[in-house]
PDB file of C-alpha atoms in Angstrom:
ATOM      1  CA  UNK O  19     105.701  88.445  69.621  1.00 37.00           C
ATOM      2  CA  UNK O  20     104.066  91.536  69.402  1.00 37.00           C
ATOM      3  CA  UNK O  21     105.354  95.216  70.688  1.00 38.00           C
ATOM      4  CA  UNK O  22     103.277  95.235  73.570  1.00 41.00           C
ATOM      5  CA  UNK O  23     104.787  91.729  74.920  1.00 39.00           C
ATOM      6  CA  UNK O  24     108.708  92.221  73.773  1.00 39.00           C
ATOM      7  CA  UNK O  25     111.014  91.685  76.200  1.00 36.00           C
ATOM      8  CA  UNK O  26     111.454  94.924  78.509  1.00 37.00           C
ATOM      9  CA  UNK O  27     114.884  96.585  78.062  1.00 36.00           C
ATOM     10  CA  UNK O  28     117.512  95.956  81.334  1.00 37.00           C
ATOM     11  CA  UNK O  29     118.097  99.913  82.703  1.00 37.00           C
ATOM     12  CA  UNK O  30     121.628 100.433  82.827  1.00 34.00           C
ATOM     13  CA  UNK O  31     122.880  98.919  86.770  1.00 35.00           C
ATOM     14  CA  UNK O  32     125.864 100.877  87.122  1.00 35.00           C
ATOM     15  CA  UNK O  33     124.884 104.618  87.260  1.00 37.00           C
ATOM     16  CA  UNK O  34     121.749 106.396  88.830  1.00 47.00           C
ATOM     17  CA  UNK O  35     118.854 106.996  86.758  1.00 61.00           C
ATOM     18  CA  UNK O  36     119.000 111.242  86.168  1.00 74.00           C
ATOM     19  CA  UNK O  37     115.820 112.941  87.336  1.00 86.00           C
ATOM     20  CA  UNK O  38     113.830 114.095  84.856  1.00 84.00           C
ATOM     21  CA  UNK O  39     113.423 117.256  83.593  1.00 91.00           C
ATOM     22  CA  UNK O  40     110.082 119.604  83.998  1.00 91.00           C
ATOM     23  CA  UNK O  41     109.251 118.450  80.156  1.00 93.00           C
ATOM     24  CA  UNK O  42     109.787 114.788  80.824  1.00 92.00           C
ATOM     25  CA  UNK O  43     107.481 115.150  83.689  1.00 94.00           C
ATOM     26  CA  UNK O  44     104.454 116.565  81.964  1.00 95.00           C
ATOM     27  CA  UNK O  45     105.378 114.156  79.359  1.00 95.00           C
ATOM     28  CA  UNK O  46     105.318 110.933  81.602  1.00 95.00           C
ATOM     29  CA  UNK O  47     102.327 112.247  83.689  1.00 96.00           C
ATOM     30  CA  UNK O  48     100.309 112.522  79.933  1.00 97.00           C
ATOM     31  CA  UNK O  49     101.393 108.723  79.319  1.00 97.00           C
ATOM     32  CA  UNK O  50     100.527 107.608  82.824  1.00 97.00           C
ATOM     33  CA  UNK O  51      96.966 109.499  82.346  1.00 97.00           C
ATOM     34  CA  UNK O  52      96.508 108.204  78.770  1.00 97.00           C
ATOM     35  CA  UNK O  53      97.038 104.803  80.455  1.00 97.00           C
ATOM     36  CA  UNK O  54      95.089 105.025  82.932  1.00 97.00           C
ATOM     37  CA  UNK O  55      92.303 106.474  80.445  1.00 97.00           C
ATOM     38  CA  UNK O  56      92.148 103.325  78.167  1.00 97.00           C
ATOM     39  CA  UNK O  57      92.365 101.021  80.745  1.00 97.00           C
ATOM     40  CA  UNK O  58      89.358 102.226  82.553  1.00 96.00           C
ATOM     41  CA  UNK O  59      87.210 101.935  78.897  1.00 95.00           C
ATOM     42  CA  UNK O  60      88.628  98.437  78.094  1.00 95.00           C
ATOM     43  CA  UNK O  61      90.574  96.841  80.997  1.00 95.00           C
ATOM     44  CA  UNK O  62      93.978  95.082  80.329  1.00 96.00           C
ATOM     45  CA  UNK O  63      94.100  94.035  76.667  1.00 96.00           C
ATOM     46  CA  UNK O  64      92.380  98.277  76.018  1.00 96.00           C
ATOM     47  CA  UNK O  65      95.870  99.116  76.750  1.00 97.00           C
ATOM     48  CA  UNK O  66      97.977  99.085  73.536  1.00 97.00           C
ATOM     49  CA  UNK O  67     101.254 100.736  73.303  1.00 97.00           C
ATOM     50  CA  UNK O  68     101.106 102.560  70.485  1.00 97.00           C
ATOM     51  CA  UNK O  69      97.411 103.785  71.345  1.00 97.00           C
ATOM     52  CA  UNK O  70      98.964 105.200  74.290  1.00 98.00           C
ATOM     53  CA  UNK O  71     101.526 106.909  72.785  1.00 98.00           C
ATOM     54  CA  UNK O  72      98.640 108.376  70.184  1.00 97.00           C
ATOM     55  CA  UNK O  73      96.508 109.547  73.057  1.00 97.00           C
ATOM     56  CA  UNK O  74      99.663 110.864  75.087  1.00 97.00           C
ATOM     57  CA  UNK O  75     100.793 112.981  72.038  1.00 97.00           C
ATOM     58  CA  UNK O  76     104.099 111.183  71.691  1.00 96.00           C
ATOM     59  CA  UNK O  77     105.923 108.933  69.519  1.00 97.00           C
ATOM     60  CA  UNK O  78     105.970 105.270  70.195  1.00 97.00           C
ATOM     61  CA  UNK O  79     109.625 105.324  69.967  1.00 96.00           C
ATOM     62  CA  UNK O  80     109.509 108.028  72.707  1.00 96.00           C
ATOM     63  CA  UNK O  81     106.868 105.684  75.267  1.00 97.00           C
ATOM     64  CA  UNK O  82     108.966 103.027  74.917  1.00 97.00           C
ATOM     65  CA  UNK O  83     112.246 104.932  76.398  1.00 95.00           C
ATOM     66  CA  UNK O  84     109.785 106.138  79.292  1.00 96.00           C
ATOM     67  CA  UNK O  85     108.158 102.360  80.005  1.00 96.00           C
ATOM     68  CA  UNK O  86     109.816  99.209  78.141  1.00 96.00           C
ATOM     69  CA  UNK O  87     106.606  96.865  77.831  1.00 96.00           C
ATOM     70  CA  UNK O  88     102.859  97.443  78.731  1.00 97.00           C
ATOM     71  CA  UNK O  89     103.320  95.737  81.968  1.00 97.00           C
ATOM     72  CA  UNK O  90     106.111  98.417  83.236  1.00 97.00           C
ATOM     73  CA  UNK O  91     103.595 101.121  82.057  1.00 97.00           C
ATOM     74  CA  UNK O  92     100.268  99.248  83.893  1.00 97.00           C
ATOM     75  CA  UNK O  93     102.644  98.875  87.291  1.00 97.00           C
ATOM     76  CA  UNK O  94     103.443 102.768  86.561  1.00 97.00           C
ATOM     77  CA  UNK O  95      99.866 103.442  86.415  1.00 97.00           C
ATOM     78  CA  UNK O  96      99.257 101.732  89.995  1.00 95.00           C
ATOM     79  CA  UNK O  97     102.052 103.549  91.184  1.00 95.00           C
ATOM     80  CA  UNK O  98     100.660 106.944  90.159  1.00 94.00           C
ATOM     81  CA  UNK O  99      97.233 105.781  91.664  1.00 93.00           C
ATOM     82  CA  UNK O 100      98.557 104.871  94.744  1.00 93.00           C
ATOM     83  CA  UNK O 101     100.834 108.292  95.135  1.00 94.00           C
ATOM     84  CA  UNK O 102      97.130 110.135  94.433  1.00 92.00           C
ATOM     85  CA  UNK O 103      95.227 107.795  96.915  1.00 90.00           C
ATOM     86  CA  UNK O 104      98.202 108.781  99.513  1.00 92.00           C
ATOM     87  CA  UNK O 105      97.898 112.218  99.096  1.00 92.00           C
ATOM     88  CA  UNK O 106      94.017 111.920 100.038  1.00 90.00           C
ATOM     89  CA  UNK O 107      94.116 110.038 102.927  1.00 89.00           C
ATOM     90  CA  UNK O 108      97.130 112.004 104.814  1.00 90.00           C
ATOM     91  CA  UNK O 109      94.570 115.076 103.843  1.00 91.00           C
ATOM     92  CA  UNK O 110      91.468 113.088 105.252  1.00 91.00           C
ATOM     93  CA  UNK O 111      93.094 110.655 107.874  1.00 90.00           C
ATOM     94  CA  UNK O 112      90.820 107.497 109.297  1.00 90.00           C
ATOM     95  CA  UNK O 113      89.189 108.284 112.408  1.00 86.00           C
ATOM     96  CA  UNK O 114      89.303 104.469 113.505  1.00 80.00           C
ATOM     97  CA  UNK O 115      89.936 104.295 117.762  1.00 84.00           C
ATOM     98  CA  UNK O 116      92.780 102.118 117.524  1.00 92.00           C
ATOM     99  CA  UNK O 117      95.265 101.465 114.464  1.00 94.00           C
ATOM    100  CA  UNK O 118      93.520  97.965 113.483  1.00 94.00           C
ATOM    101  CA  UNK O 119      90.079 100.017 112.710  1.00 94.00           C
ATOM    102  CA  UNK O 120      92.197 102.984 111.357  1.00 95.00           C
ATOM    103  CA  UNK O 121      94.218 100.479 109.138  1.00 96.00           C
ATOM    104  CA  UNK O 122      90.852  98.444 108.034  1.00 96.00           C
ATOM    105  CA  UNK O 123      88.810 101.823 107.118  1.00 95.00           C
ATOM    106  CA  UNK O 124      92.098 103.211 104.758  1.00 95.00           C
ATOM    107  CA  UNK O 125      91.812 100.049 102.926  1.00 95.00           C
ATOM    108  CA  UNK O 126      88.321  99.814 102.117  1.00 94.00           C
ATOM    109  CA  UNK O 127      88.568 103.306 101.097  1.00 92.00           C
ATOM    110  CA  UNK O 128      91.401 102.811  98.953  1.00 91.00           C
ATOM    111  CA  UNK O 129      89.090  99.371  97.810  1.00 91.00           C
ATOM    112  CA  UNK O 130      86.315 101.784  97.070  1.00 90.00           C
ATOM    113  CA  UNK O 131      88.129 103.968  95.270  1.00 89.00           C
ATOM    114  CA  UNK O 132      89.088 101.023  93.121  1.00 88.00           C
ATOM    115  CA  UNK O 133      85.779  99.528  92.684  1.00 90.00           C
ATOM    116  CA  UNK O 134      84.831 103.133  90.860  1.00 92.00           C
ATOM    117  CA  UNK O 135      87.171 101.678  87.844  1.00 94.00           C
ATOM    118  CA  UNK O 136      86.987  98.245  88.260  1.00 94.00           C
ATOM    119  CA  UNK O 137      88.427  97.855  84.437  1.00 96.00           C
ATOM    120  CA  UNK O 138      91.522 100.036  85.633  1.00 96.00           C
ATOM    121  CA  UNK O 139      91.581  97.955  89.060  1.00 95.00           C
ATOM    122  CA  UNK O 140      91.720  94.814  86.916  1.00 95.00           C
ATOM    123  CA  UNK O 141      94.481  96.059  84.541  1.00 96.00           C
ATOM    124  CA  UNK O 142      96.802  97.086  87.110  1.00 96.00           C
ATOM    125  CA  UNK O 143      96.160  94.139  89.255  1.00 95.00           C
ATOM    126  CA  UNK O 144      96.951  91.533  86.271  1.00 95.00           C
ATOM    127  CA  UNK O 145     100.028  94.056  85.162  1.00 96.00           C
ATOM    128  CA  UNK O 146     101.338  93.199  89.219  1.00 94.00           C
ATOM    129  CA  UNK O 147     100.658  89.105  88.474  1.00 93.00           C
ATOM    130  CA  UNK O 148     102.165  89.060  85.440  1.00 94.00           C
ATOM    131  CA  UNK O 149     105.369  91.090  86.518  1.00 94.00           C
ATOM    132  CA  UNK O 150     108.656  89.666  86.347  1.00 94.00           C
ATOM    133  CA  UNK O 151     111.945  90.318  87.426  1.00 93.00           C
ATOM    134  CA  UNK O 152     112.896  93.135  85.087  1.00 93.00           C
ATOM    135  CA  UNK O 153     110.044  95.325  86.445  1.00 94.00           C
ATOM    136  CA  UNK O 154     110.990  94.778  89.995  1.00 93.00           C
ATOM    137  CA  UNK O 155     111.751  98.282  90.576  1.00 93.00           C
ATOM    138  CA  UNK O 156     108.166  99.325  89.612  1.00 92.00           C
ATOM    139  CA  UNK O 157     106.692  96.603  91.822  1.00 94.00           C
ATOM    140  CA  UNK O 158     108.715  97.977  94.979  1.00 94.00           C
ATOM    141  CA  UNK O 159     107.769 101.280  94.713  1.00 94.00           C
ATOM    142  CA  UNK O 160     103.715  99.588  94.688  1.00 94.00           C
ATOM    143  CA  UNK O 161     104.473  97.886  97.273  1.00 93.00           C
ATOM    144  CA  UNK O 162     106.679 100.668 100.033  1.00 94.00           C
ATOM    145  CA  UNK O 163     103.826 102.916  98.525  1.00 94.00           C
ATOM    146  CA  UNK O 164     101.453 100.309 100.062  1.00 94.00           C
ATOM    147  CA  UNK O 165     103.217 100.125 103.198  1.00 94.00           C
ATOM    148  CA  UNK O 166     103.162 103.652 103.896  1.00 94.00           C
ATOM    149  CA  UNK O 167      99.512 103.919 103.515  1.00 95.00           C
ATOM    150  CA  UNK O 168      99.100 101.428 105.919  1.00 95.00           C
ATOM    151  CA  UNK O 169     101.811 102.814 108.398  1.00 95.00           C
ATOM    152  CA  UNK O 170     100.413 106.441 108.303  1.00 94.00           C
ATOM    153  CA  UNK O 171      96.813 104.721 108.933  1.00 94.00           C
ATOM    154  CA  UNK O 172      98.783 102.963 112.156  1.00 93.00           C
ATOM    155  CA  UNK O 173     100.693 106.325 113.320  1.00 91.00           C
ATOM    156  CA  UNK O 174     104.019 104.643 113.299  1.00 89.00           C
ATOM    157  CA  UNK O 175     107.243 106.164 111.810  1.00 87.00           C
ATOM    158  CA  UNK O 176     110.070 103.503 113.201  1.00 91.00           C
ATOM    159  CA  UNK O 177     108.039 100.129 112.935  1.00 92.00           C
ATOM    160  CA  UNK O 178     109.594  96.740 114.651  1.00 93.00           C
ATOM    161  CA  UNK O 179     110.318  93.809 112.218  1.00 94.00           C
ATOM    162  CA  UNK O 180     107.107  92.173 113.988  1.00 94.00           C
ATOM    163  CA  UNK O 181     104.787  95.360 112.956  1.00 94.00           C
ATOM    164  CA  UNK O 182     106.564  95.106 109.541  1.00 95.00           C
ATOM    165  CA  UNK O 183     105.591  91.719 109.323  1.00 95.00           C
ATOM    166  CA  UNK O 184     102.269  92.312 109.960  1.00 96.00           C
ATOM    167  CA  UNK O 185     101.909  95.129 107.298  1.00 96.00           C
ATOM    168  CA  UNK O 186     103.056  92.732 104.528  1.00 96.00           C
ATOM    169  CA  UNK O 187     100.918  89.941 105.750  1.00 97.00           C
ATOM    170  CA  UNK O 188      97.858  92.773 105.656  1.00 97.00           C
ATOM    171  CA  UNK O 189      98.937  93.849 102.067  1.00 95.00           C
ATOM    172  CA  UNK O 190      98.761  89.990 100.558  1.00 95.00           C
ATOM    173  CA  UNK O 191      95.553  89.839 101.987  1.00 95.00           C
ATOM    174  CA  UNK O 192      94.593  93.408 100.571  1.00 93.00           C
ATOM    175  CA  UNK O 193      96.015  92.382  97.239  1.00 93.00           C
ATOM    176  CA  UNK O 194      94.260  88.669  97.128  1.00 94.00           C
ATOM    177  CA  UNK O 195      90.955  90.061  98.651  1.00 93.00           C
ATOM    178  CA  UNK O 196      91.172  92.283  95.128  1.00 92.00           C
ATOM    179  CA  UNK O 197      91.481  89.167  92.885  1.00 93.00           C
ATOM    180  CA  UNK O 198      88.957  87.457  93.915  1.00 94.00           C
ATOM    181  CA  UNK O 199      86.639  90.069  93.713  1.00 94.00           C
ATOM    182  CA  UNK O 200      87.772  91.483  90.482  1.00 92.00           C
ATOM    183  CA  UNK O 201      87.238  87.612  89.787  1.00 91.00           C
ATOM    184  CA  UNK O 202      83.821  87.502  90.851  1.00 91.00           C
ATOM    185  CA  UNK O 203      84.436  85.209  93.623  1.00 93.00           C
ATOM    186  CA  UNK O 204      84.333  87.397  96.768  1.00 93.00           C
ATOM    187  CA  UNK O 205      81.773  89.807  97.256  1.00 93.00           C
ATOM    188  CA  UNK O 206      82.359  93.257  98.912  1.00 91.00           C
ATOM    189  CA  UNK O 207      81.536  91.927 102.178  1.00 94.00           C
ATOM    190  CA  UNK O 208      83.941  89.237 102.314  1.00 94.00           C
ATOM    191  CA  UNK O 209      86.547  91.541 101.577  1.00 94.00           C
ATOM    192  CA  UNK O 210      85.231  93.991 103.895  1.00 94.00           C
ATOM    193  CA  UNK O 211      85.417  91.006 106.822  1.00 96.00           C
ATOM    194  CA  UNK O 212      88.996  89.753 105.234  1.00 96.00           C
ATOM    195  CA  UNK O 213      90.335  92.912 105.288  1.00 96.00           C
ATOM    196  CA  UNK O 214      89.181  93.692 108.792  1.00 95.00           C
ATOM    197  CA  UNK O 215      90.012  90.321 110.420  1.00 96.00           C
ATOM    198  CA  UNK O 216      93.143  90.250 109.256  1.00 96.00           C
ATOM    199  CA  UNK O 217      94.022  93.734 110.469  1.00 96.00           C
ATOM    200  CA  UNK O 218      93.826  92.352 113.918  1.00 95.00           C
ATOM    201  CA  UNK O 219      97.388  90.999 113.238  1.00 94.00           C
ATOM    202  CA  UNK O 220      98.222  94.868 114.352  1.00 94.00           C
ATOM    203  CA  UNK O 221      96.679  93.808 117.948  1.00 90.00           C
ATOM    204  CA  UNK O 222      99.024  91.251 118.608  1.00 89.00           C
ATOM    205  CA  UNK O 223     102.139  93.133 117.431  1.00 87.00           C
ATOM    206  CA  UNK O 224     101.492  96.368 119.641  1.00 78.00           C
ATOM    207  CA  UNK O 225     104.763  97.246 121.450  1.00 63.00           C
ATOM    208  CA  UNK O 226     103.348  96.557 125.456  1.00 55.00           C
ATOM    209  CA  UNK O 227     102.817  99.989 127.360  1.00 46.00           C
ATOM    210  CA  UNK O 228     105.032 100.711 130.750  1.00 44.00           C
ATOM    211  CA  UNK O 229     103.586  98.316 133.323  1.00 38.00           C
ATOM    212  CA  UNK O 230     101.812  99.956 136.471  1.00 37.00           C
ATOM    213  CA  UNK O 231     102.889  99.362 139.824  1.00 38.00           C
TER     214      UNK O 231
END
């Protein structure tokens, strides 16, 4: 077994992770962008632990304590994507007349921005599939980072369990409509009419306005 596939480490369970400190930041932010860096050249296998630590500037002793395996680190990387992609559509909101369109548009620009680094796209998406239990953590962050995005896009701060199921049936069908075009088997269209049918689920979970007399 090789360093990049050893079995992740299991974080301590019975006291809070401490935040890190300004210098662990900028040190985890150069990993993350090192990351990120090698997977858009080369895709999934580019990404080799101790070539990230190299490019990071830190020891591979060191990378390891921030992410246990190369999958943790990938999932990180989406993560950090995400957080950035967040941060650019609260500052330029969809214009979409009703929260299906508004929800439809923030995904195809979040696709887009994707497609620009399709080898990074691909990377993260196969360090998601391949995920298992012991980078749960990182996976639930993706995914209420995903949510939000499509909340925000919807103007909704206290959702019902119906809305919520809609958003999570909208983000499988986000997440598959990448694979198969990272796999060559949709084409930017189909995703663009996946995305946007499926969106409609927000239609039929709309809280009914006060009835007229």
């Amino acid at each position: 077994m090789t360093a990049d596939a050893r079995p992740a480490a299991q974080p301590p369970t019975d006291r809070a992770t401490p935040p890190l400190t300004e210098r662990q930041e900028a040190r985890r932010r150069r990993i993350l962008h090192a990351s990120a860096q090698l997977a858009s050249r080369g895709g999934f296998e580019a990404v080799q632990m101790r070539e990230v630590a190299e490019a990071a500037g830190v020891a591979l002793g060191t990378l390891y304590r921030y992410f246990p395996s190369k999958i943790h680190l990938l999932v990180a990387t989406m993560q950090d994507q995400l957080q950035h992609m967040h941060s650019t559509l609260r500052k330029r909101p969809p214009a979409g007349d009703d929260a299906a369109q508004r929800v439809a548009e923030t995904l195809m620009r979040a696709f887009r921005a994707l497609q620009r680094e399709p080898h990074l796209a691909d990377a993260m998406v196969r360090a998601l599939t391949f995920a298992d239990r012991s980078v749960s953590p990182e996976v639930d962050t993706v995914s209420r980072l995903t949510t939000a995005i499509i909340l925000d896009a919807m103007g909704l701060e206290h959702p019902t369990p119906e809305q919520l199921s809609a958003v999570r049936v909208i983000e499988h069908t986000w997440h598959s409509a990448l694979i198969t075009w990272l796999s060559g088997r949709a084409s930017i269209a189909q995703v663009k009419i996946d995305i946007e049918t499926v969106c409609r689920l927000i239609d039929l979970t709309a809280e009914p306005g006060p009835e007229r007399g």
